[in-house]
Tab-separated table of N, CA and C in Angstrom:
chain	number	residue	atom	x	y	z
A	612	UNK	N	-20.270	-68.018	65.459
A	612	UNK	CA	-21.442	-68.888	65.744
A	612	UNK	C	-21.089	-69.723	67.154
A	613	UNK	N	-21.733	-69.549	68.381
A	613	UNK	CA	-21.705	-70.358	69.554
A	613	UNK	C	-22.387	-71.687	69.442
A	614	UNK	N	-21.497	-72.432	68.914
A	614	UNK	CA	-21.878	-73.750	68.825
A	614	UNK	C	-22.445	-74.393	70.172
A	615	UNK	N	-21.695	-74.382	71.129
A	615	UNK	CA	-22.194	-75.037	72.347
A	615	UNK	C	-23.405	-74.470	72.916
A	616	UNK	N	-23.533	-73.292	72.737
A	616	UNK	CA	-24.911	-72.525	73.347
A	616	UNK	C	-26.203	-73.126	72.432
A	617	UNK	N	-26.066	-73.166	71.054
A	617	UNK	CA	-26.702	-73.482	70.217
A	617	UNK	C	-27.390	-75.117	70.320
A	618	UNK	N	-26.232	-75.988	70.468
A	618	UNK	CA	-26.393	-77.349	70.646
A	618	UNK	C	-27.218	-77.709	72.010
A	619	UNK	N	-26.543	-76.859	73.139
A	619	UNK	CA	-27.238	-77.010	74.284
A	619	UNK	C	-29.050	-76.672	74.171
A	620	UNK	N	-29.338	-75.570	73.814
A	620	UNK	CA	-30.564	-75.276	73.507
A	620	UNK	C	-31.396	-76.130	72.932
A	621	UNK	N	-30.691	-76.689	71.662
A	621	UNK	CA	-31.310	-77.622	70.716
A	621	UNK	C	-31.661	-79.151	71.675
A	622	UNK	N	-30.636	-79.554	72.182
A	622	UNK	CA	-30.828	-80.776	72.864
A	622	UNK	C	-31.831	-80.810	74.116
A	623	UNK	N	-31.805	-79.761	74.602
A	623	UNK	CA	-32.963	-79.479	75.805
A	623	UNK	C	-34.262	-79.136	75.131
A	624	UNK	N	-34.603	-78.541	74.235
A	624	UNK	CA	-35.959	-78.381	73.736
A	624	UNK	C	-36.342	-79.208	72.499
A	625	UNK	N	-35.343	-79.728	71.736
A	625	UNK	CA	-35.704	-80.404	70.455
A	625	UNK	C	-35.664	-79.518	69.201
A	626	UNK	N	-35.928	-78.387	69.464
A	626	UNK	CA	-36.175	-77.302	68.547
A	626	UNK	C	-35.541	-76.304	68.708
A	627	UNK	N	-34.960	-75.209	67.795
A	627	UNK	CA	-34.294	-74.026	67.897
A	627	UNK	C	-34.496	-73.213	66.929
A	628	UNK	N	-34.927	-71.938	67.096
A	628	UNK	CA	-35.114	-71.002	66.331
A	628	UNK	C	-33.934	-69.968	66.151
A	629	UNK	N	-33.446	-69.858	64.906
A	629	UNK	CA	-32.209	-69.272	64.898
A	629	UNK	C	-32.070	-68.256	63.704
A	630	UNK	N	-31.808	-66.706	64.035
A	630	UNK	CA	-31.776	-65.862	63.026
A	630	UNK	C	-30.144	-65.746	62.407
A	631	UNK	N	-30.370	-66.039	61.086
A	631	UNK	CA	-29.037	-66.492	60.339
A	631	UNK	C	-28.774	-65.081	59.703
A	632	UNK	N	-27.658	-64.984	59.025
A	632	UNK	CA	-27.132	-63.898	58.317
A	632	UNK	C	-27.804	-63.087	57.488
A	633	UNK	N	-28.782	-63.714	56.865
A	633	UNK	CA	-29.751	-62.962	55.974
A	633	UNK	C	-30.912	-62.127	56.910
A	634	UNK	N	-30.912	-62.331	58.066
A	634	UNK	CA	-32.073	-61.713	58.917
A	634	UNK	C	-33.078	-62.773	58.805
A	635	UNK	N	-33.160	-63.987	58.375
A	635	UNK	CA	-34.217	-64.627	58.211
A	635	UNK	C	-34.306	-65.671	59.301
A	636	UNK	N	-35.222	-66.161	60.072
A	636	UNK	CA	-35.454	-67.059	61.082
A	636	UNK	C	-35.515	-68.500	60.463
A	637	UNK	N	-34.665	-69.473	60.984
A	637	UNK	CA	-34.930	-70.837	60.469
A	637	UNK	C	-35.248	-71.469	61.768
A	638	UNK	N	-35.882	-72.531	61.634
A	638	UNK	CA	-36.419	-73.384	62.650
A	638	UNK	C	-35.775	-74.620	62.497
A	639	UNK	N	-34.757	-75.229	63.439
A	639	UNK	CA	-34.447	-76.653	63.421
A	639	UNK	C	-34.944	-77.532	64.391
A	640	UNK	N	-35.285	-78.709	64.016
A	640	UNK	CA	-36.232	-79.533	64.869
A	640	UNK	C	-35.652	-81.096	64.887
A	641	UNK	N	-35.838	-81.716	66.057
A	641	UNK	CA	-35.654	-83.223	65.664
A	641	UNK	C	-36.743	-83.769	65.194
A	642	UNK	N	-36.413	-84.868	64.114
A	642	UNK	CA	-37.567	-85.468	63.302
A	642	UNK	C	-38.886	-86.072	64.318
A	643	UNK	N	-38.297	-86.455	65.472
A	643	UNK	CA	-39.220	-87.135	66.397
A	643	UNK	C	-40.304	-86.083	67.019
A	644	UNK	N	-39.943	-84.416	66.992
A	644	UNK	CA	-40.719	-83.446	67.209
A	644	UNK	C	-41.958	-83.177	66.085
A	645	UNK	N	-41.650	-83.513	65.058
A	645	UNK	CA	-42.299	-82.959	63.980
A	645	UNK	C	-43.728	-83.889	63.738
A	646	UNK	N	-44.950	-82.920	63.392
A	646	UNK	CA	-46.216	-83.623	63.327
A	646	UNK	C	-46.945	-82.808	62.020
A	647	UNK	N	-47.737	-83.566	61.403
A	647	UNK	CA	-48.413	-83.120	60.371
A	647	UNK	C	-48.798	-81.654	60.419
A	648	UNK	N	-49.344	-81.275	61.461
A	648	UNK	CA	-49.688	-79.938	61.663
A	648	UNK	C	-48.756	-78.716	61.431
A	649	UNK	N	-47.559	-79.015	61.419
A	649	UNK	CA	-46.376	-77.971	61.407
A	649	UNK	C	-46.112	-77.972	60.146
A	650	UNK	N	-46.958	-78.786	59.088
A	650	UNK	CA	-46.576	-78.759	57.693
A	650	UNK	C	-45.684	-79.457	57.132
A	651	UNK	N	-45.554	-79.600	55.740
A	651	UNK	CA	-44.498	-80.623	55.014
A	651	UNK	C	-43.432	-79.753	54.553
A	652	UNK	N	-43.280	-78.717	54.591
A	652	UNK	CA	-42.231	-77.906	53.989
A	652	UNK	C	-40.783	-77.630	54.909
A	653	UNK	N	-40.565	-79.025	55.202
A	653	UNK	CA	-39.362	-79.084	55.846
A	653	UNK	C	-38.246	-79.899	55.274
A	654	UNK	N	-36.980	-79.553	55.572
A	654	UNK	CA	-35.959	-80.355	54.999
A	654	UNK	C	-35.164	-80.828	55.786
A	655	UNK	N	-34.469	-82.219	55.654
A	655	UNK	CA	-33.553	-82.829	56.435
A	655	UNK	C	-32.115	-82.240	56.030
A	656	UNK	N	-31.733	-81.705	57.158
A	656	UNK	CA	-30.249	-81.414	57.142
A	656	UNK	C	-29.153	-82.542	57.509
A	657	UNK	N	-28.065	-82.934	56.704
A	657	UNK	CA	-27.136	-83.747	56.825
A	657	UNK	C	-25.953	-83.081	56.932
A	658	UNK	N	-24.966	-83.690	57.882
A	658	UNK	CA	-23.736	-82.893	57.805
A	658	UNK	C	-22.512	-84.164	57.193
A	659	UNK	N	-23.010	-85.128	56.657
A	659	UNK	CA	-22.155	-86.180	56.330
A	659	UNK	C	-22.941	-86.975	55.109
A	660	UNK	N	-22.099	-87.320	54.109
A	660	UNK	CA	-22.606	-88.299	52.930
A	660	UNK	C	-23.361	-89.602	53.378
A	661	UNK	N	-22.875	-90.245	54.387
A	661	UNK	CA	-23.214	-91.444	54.976
A	661	UNK	C	-24.804	-91.572	55.733
A	662	UNK	N	-25.162	-90.023	55.875
A	662	UNK	CA	-26.325	-89.861	56.652
A	662	UNK	C	-27.453	-90.411	55.880
A	663	UNK	N	-27.378	-90.155	54.297
A	663	UNK	CA	-28.246	-90.279	53.362
A	663	UNK	C	-28.952	-91.917	53.675
A	664	UNK	N	-28.119	-92.678	54.066
A	664	UNK	CA	-28.502	-94.084	54.222
A	664	UNK	C	-29.716	-94.571	55.062
A	665	UNK	N	-29.865	-93.433	56.321
A	665	UNK	CA	-30.544	-93.535	57.303
A	665	UNK	C	-31.766	-92.879	57.025
A	666	UNK	N	-32.001	-92.009	55.920
A	666	UNK	CA	-33.171	-91.361	55.761
A	666	UNK	C	-33.921	-92.024	54.184
A	667	UNK	N	-32.888	-92.267	53.484
A	667	UNK	CA	-33.283	-92.333	51.684
A	667	UNK	C	-33.106	-94.014	51.689
A	668	UNK	N	-33.811	-94.524	50.741
A	668	UNK	CA	-33.480	-95.693	49.818
A	668	UNK	C	-31.951	-95.759	49.792
A	669	UNK	N	-31.435	-97.131	49.411
A	669	UNK	CA	-30.150	-97.177	49.242
A	669	UNK	C	-29.683	-96.333	47.714
A	670	UNK	N	-28.720	-95.526	47.959
A	670	UNK	CA	-28.290	-94.790	46.720
A	670	UNK	C	-27.334	-95.636	45.972
A	671	UNK	N	-27.446	-95.272	44.528
A	671	UNK	CA	-26.047	-95.891	43.763
A	671	UNK	C	-24.822	-95.147	43.952
A	672	UNK	N	-23.943	-95.504	43.492
A	672	UNK	CA	-22.632	-94.527	43.437
A	672	UNK	C	-22.747	-93.323	42.702
A	673	UNK	N	-23.621	-93.429	41.494
A	673	UNK	CA	-23.614	-92.393	40.819
A	673	UNK	C	-24.385	-91.350	41.647
A	674	UNK	N	-25.557	-91.360	42.240
A	674	UNK	CA	-26.469	-90.692	43.037
A	674	UNK	C	-25.550	-90.041	44.222
A	675	UNK	N	-24.657	-90.957	44.831
A	675	UNK	CA	-23.856	-90.293	45.985
A	675	UNK	C	-22.948	-89.344	45.593
A	676	UNK	N	-22.348	-89.816	44.128
A	676	UNK	CA	-21.281	-88.904	43.616
A	676	UNK	C	-22.015	-87.399	43.403
A	677	UNK	N	-23.346	-87.141	42.723
A	677	UNK	CA	-23.890	-86.219	42.482
A	677	UNK	C	-24.163	-85.296	44.046
A	678	UNK	N	-24.502	-85.950	44.959
A	678	UNK	CA	-24.576	-85.368	46.215
A	678	UNK	C	-23.143	-84.859	46.600
A	679	UNK	N	-22.314	-85.544	46.756
A	679	UNK	CA	-20.887	-85.408	47.158
A	679	UNK	C	-20.388	-84.489	46.658
A	680	UNK	N	-20.557	-84.205	45.191
A	680	UNK	CA	-19.805	-83.041	44.282
A	680	UNK	C	-20.596	-81.995	43.890
A	681	UNK	N	-21.558	-81.901	44.477
A	681	UNK	CA	-22.495	-80.703	44.178
A	681	UNK	C	-21.674	-79.475	44.593
A	682	UNK	N	-21.509	-78.427	43.453
A	682	UNK	CA	-20.760	-77.391	43.773
A	682	UNK	C	-21.483	-76.105	44.438
A	683	UNK	N	-22.986	-76.158	44.523
A	683	UNK	CA	-23.738	-75.475	45.300
A	683	UNK	C	-24.551	-76.002	46.177
A	684	UNK	N	-25.143	-75.164	47.121
A	684	UNK	CA	-26.139	-75.832	48.118
A	684	UNK	C	-27.415	-76.282	47.378
A	685	UNK	N	-27.828	-77.487	47.524
A	685	UNK	CA	-28.868	-78.306	46.983
A	685	UNK	C	-29.795	-78.812	47.560
A	686	UNK	N	-31.078	-78.755	47.405
A	686	UNK	CA	-31.993	-79.490	48.238
A	686	UNK	C	-32.501	-80.538	47.199
A	687	UNK	N	-32.523	-81.881	47.602
A	687	UNK	CA	-32.817	-83.037	46.892
A	687	UNK	C	-34.152	-83.519	47.359
A	688	UNK	N	-34.785	-84.007	46.378
A	688	UNK	CA	-36.122	-84.787	46.758
A	688	UNK	C	-35.730	-86.273	46.311
A	689	UNK	N	-35.813	-87.272	47.424
A	689	UNK	CA	-35.733	-88.444	46.900
A	689	UNK	C	-36.469	-89.529	47.791
A	690	UNK	N	-36.748	-90.778	47.303
A	690	UNK	CA	-37.410	-91.797	48.021
A	690	UNK	C	-37.142	-91.976	49.394
A	691	UNK	N	-37.957	-91.926	50.396
A	691	UNK	CA	-37.659	-92.114	51.757
A	691	UNK	C	-37.264	-93.660	52.058
A	692	UNK	N	-36.499	-93.631	52.954
A	692	UNK	CA	-36.154	-94.924	53.674
A	692	UNK	C	-37.585	-95.436	54.044
A	693	UNK	N	-38.000	-96.836	53.910
A	693	UNK	CA	-39.147	-97.324	54.605
A	693	UNK	C	-39.092	-97.455	56.128
A	694	UNK	N	-37.882	-97.335	56.784
A	694	UNK	CA	-37.843	-97.495	58.181
A	694	UNK	C	-38.128	-96.038	58.820
A	695	UNK	N	-38.442	-95.007	57.774
A	695	UNK	CA	-38.625	-93.674	58.268
A	695	UNK	C	-39.955	-93.459	59.087
A	696	UNK	N	-40.039	-93.296	60.155
A	696	UNK	CA	-41.453	-93.064	60.903
A	696	UNK	C	-41.688	-91.707	61.296
A	697	UNK	N	-40.732	-90.711	61.233
A	697	UNK	CA	-41.009	-89.509	61.641
A	697	UNK	C	-40.500	-88.629	60.693
A	698	UNK	N	-41.184	-87.503	60.467
A	698	UNK	CA	-40.697	-86.369	59.288
A	698	UNK	C	-41.520	-86.322	58.010
A	699	UNK	N	-41.386	-85.197	57.580
A	699	UNK	CA	-42.307	-84.974	56.499
A	699	UNK	C	-42.094	-85.528	55.298
A	700	UNK	N	-42.868	-86.958	54.955
A	700	UNK	CA	-42.742	-87.573	53.935
A	700	UNK	C	-44.022	-87.511	53.256
A	701	UNK	N	-43.888	-86.792	51.838
A	701	UNK	CA	-45.184	-86.669	50.790
A	701	UNK	C	-44.877	-87.830	49.719
A	702	UNK	N	-46.019	-88.384	49.744
A	702	UNK	CA	-46.086	-89.542	48.619
A	702	UNK	C	-44.667	-90.544	48.529
A	703	UNK	N	-43.979	-90.663	49.710
A	703	UNK	CA	-42.893	-91.449	49.682
A	703	UNK	C	-41.694	-90.746	49.602
A	704	UNK	N	-41.817	-89.455	49.199
A	704	UNK	CA	-40.618	-88.613	48.870
A	704	UNK	C	-40.498	-87.302	50.140
A	705	UNK	N	-38.910	-87.320	50.442
A	705	UNK	CA	-38.593	-86.465	51.520
A	705	UNK	C	-37.518	-85.514	50.822
A	706	UNK	N	-37.292	-84.294	51.584
A	706	UNK	CA	-36.213	-83.450	51.109
A	706	UNK	C	-35.204	-83.399	52.099
A	707	UNK	N	-33.975	-83.442	51.304
A	707	UNK	CA	-32.797	-83.355	52.088
A	707	UNK	C	-31.817	-82.638	51.704
A	708	UNK	N	-30.739	-82.012	52.548
A	708	UNK	CA	-29.580	-81.238	51.890
A	708	UNK	C	-28.428	-81.784	52.765
A	709	UNK	N	-27.352	-81.820	51.943
A	709	UNK	CA	-26.030	-82.150	52.842
A	709	UNK	C	-25.271	-80.544	52.661
A	710	UNK	N	-24.975	-80.121	54.156
A	710	UNK	CA	-24.804	-78.885	54.343
A	710	UNK	C	-23.116	-78.880	54.767
A	711	UNK	N	-22.556	-78.190	53.657
A	711	UNK	CA	-20.846	-78.210	53.630
A	711	UNK	C	-20.308	-76.829	54.198
A	712	UNK	N	-21.104	-75.998	54.297
A	712	UNK	CA	-20.505	-74.747	54.756
A	712	UNK	C	-20.037	-75.193	56.127
A	713	UNK	N	-18.793	-74.640	56.173
A	713	UNK	CA	-17.859	-75.243	57.569
A	713	UNK	C	-18.783	-74.765	58.823
A	714	UNK	N	-19.352	-73.658	59.032
A	714	UNK	CA	-19.785	-73.557	60.525
A	714	UNK	C	-21.137	-73.950	60.715
A	715	UNK	N	-21.973	-74.164	59.522
A	715	UNK	CA	-23.257	-75.030	59.701
A	715	UNK	C	-23.046	-76.211	59.926
A	716	UNK	N	-21.894	-76.818	59.079
A	716	UNK	CA	-21.644	-78.339	59.107
A	716	UNK	C	-21.095	-78.576	60.545
A	717	UNK	N	-20.232	-77.839	61.092
A	717	UNK	CA	-19.816	-78.042	62.520
A	717	UNK	C	-20.906	-78.168	63.466
A	718	UNK	N	-21.970	-77.336	63.352
A	718	UNK	CA	-23.349	-77.222	64.224
A	718	UNK	C	-23.826	-78.610	63.979
A	719	UNK	N	-24.171	-78.932	62.789
A	719	UNK	CA	-24.973	-80.284	62.432
A	719	UNK	C	-23.879	-81.430	63.003
A	720	UNK	N	-22.840	-81.498	62.984
A	720	UNK	CA	-21.904	-82.505	63.251
A	720	UNK	C	-22.092	-82.678	64.943
A	721	UNK	N	-22.181	-81.795	65.579
A	721	UNK	CA	-22.217	-81.553	66.868
A	721	UNK	C	-23.648	-82.064	67.479
A	722	UNK	N	-24.695	-81.698	66.647
A	722	UNK	CA	-26.020	-82.082	66.975
A	722	UNK	C	-26.104	-83.561	66.813
A	723	UNK	N	-25.386	-84.402	65.764
A	723	UNK	CA	-24.943	-85.828	65.675
A	723	UNK	C	-26.134	-86.546	65.325
A	724	UNK	N	-27.035	-85.881	64.618
A	724	UNK	CA	-28.258	-86.714	63.956
A	724	UNK	C	-28.772	-85.961	62.768
A	725	UNK	N	-29.344	-86.470	61.793
A	725	UNK	CA	-30.247	-85.806	60.786
A	725	UNK	C	-31.235	-85.085	61.764
A	726	UNK	N	-31.370	-83.823	61.283
A	726	UNK	CA	-32.347	-82.876	61.761
A	726	UNK	C	-33.276	-82.306	60.658
A	727	UNK	N	-34.365	-81.732	60.981
A	727	UNK	CA	-35.306	-81.078	60.318
A	727	UNK	C	-35.171	-79.408	60.270
A	728	UNK	N	-35.033	-78.901	59.181
A	728	UNK	CA	-35.232	-77.301	59.149
A	728	UNK	C	-36.477	-76.826	58.080
A	729	UNK	N	-36.753	-75.795	58.744
A	729	UNK	CA	-38.049	-74.994	58.102
A	729	UNK	C	-37.541	-73.576	57.960
A	730	UNK	N	-37.482	-73.106	56.869
A	730	UNK	CA	-36.962	-71.860	56.347
A	730	UNK	C	-37.815	-70.849	56.407
A	731	UNK	N	-37.307	-69.464	57.068
A	731	UNK	CA	-38.051	-68.190	57.143
A	731	UNK	C	-39.209	-68.516	57.928
A	732	UNK	N	-39.162	-68.770	59.194
A	732	UNK	CA	-40.493	-69.166	59.890
A	732	UNK	C	-40.800	-67.962	60.671
A	733	UNK	N	-40.074	-66.967	60.702
A	733	UNK	CA	-40.427	-65.553	61.522
A	733	UNK	C	-40.852	-65.739	63.016
A	734	UNK	N	-40.119	-66.841	63.461
A	734	UNK	CA	-40.334	-67.145	65.151
A	734	UNK	C	-39.230	-66.026	65.869
A	735	UNK	N	-39.711	-65.585	66.956
A	735	UNK	CA	-38.872	-64.713	67.683
A	735	UNK	C	-37.945	-65.787	68.529
A	736	UNK	N	-36.829	-65.050	68.256
A	736	UNK	CA	-35.496	-65.793	68.934
A	736	UNK	C	-34.683	-64.832	69.269
A	737	UNK	N	-33.914	-65.563	70.493
A	737	UNK	CA	-32.474	-64.707	71.221
A	737	UNK	C	-31.209	-65.246	70.348
A	738	UNK	N	-31.633	-66.305	69.630
A	738	UNK	CA	-30.358	-66.890	68.832
A	738	UNK	C	-30.171	-66.200	67.576
A	739	UNK	N	-28.952	-65.638	67.475
A	739	UNK	CA	-28.586	-65.015	66.092
A	739	UNK	C	-27.109	-65.552	65.614
A	740	UNK	N	-26.821	-65.482	64.401
A	740	UNK	CA	-25.502	-65.744	63.765
A	740	UNK	C	-25.281	-64.995	62.522
A	741	UNK	N	-24.260	-64.212	62.442
A	741	UNK	CA	-23.989	-63.604	61.238
A	741	UNK	C	-23.748	-64.463	59.871
A	742	UNK	N	-23.451	-65.783	59.953
A	742	UNK	CA	-23.106	-66.664	59.178
A	742	UNK	C	-24.616	-67.012	58.255
A	743	UNK	N	-24.367	-66.929	56.888
A	743	UNK	CA	-25.657	-67.136	55.988
A	743	UNK	C	-26.064	-68.341	56.134
A	744	UNK	N	-27.082	-68.797	56.060
A	744	UNK	CA	-27.707	-70.212	55.839
A	744	UNK	C	-27.661	-70.645	54.340
A	745	UNK	N	-26.756	-71.576	54.043
A	745	UNK	CA	-26.537	-72.102	52.792
A	745	UNK	C	-27.654	-72.201	51.828
A	746	UNK	N	-28.805	-72.625	52.299
A	746	UNK	CA	-30.050	-72.970	51.557
A	746	UNK	C	-30.683	-71.730	50.938
A	747	UNK	N	-30.437	-70.412	51.787
A	747	UNK	CA	-30.990	-69.283	51.349
A	747	UNK	C	-30.211	-68.596	50.365
A	748	UNK	N	-29.011	-68.991	49.900
A	748	UNK	CA	-28.002	-68.347	48.967
A	748	UNK	C	-28.615	-68.341	47.459
A	749	UNK	N	-28.558	-67.202	46.756
A	749	UNK	CA	-29.202	-67.149	45.313
A	749	UNK	C	-28.985	-68.296	44.555
A	750	UNK	N	-27.941	-68.970	44.670
A	750	UNK	CA	-27.251	-69.871	43.630
A	750	UNK	C	-27.845	-71.363	44.241
A	751	UNK	N	-28.750	-71.531	45.201
A	751	UNK	CA	-29.161	-72.784	45.502
A	751	UNK	C	-30.010	-73.470	44.741
A	752	UNK	N	-29.895	-74.766	44.437
A	752	UNK	CA	-30.494	-75.700	43.506
A	752	UNK	C	-31.431	-76.625	44.061
A	753	UNK	N	-32.185	-77.330	43.346
A	753	UNK	CA	-33.322	-77.959	43.786
A	753	UNK	C	-33.262	-79.288	42.588
A	754	UNK	N	-33.268	-80.431	43.288
A	754	UNK	CA	-33.511	-81.461	42.133
A	754	UNK	C	-34.031	-82.680	42.610
A	755	UNK	N	-34.728	-83.815	42.005
A	755	UNK	CA	-34.937	-84.850	42.172
A	755	UNK	C	-33.872	-85.959	42.078
A	756	UNK	N	-33.432	-86.585	42.850
A	756	UNK	CA	-32.344	-87.524	42.920
A	756	UNK	C	-32.898	-89.080	43.493
A	757	UNK	N	-33.059	-89.776	42.216
A	757	UNK	CA	-33.512	-91.019	42.782
A	757	UNK	C	-32.421	-92.285	43.070
A	758	UNK	N	-32.462	-93.128	43.851
A	758	UNK	CA	-31.452	-94.068	44.324
A	758	UNK	C	-30.696	-94.768	43.240
A	759	UNK	N	-31.224	-94.963	41.787
A	759	UNK	CA	-30.636	-95.455	40.867
A	759	UNK	C	-29.798	-94.632	40.087
A	760	UNK	N	-29.899	-93.159	40.283
A	760	UNK	CA	-29.153	-92.453	39.393
A	760	UNK	C	-29.938	-91.426	38.617
A	761	UNK	N	-31.443	-91.703	38.870
A	761	UNK	CA	-32.080	-90.734	38.127
A	761	UNK	C	-32.134	-89.544	38.557
A	762	UNK	N	-32.114	-88.525	37.706
A	762	UNK	CA	-31.656	-86.997	37.972
A	762	UNK	C	-32.920	-86.169	37.393
A	763	UNK	N	-33.554	-85.158	38.158
A	763	UNK	CA	-34.323	-84.259	37.395
A	763	UNK	C	-34.127	-82.973	38.109
A	764	UNK	N	-33.799	-81.952	37.337
A	764	UNK	CA	-33.434	-80.392	37.989
A	764	UNK	C	-34.718	-79.776	38.126
A	765	UNK	N	-34.950	-79.322	39.380
A	765	UNK	CA	-36.309	-78.722	39.566
A	765	UNK	C	-36.074	-77.230	39.373
A	766	UNK	N	-35.047	-76.728	40.159
A	766	UNK	CA	-34.583	-75.255	39.942
A	766	UNK	C	-33.262	-75.281	40.222
A	767	UNK	N	-32.510	-74.443	39.427
A	767	UNK	CA	-31.162	-74.229	39.437
A	767	UNK	C	-30.471	-73.660	38.203
């Protein structure tokens, strides 16, 4: 994965369409470019556990441990931080995922901010990577995670 080229394109346009290893096109976007017309099925991507503080209500240690030690890629539904102004928040809840796969984590680290992803957008793109996007793996899970340690498995 040519991180420099992808990061440069993302910073220039604020959006990046990328065909990942399964052949599906994902769209990465800066939250400030999102609007309601783009739909609400976007997920915040994080490269570091501490980024949760910027998008969600403060988490208990139990909730942070659940995210940190998750063995499989997981999409979390959690209450949004009240300071969040941009992004798909539905009834006060947003979706996020901490991406630990090394190649994708490095890309997110170089972008250096929480970003949004929409999966399988079908957009035309010249950007390709053989690396599979973790949230498209068959073992990916989905759960509600409250700031006080409330957990509800939604898919898994």
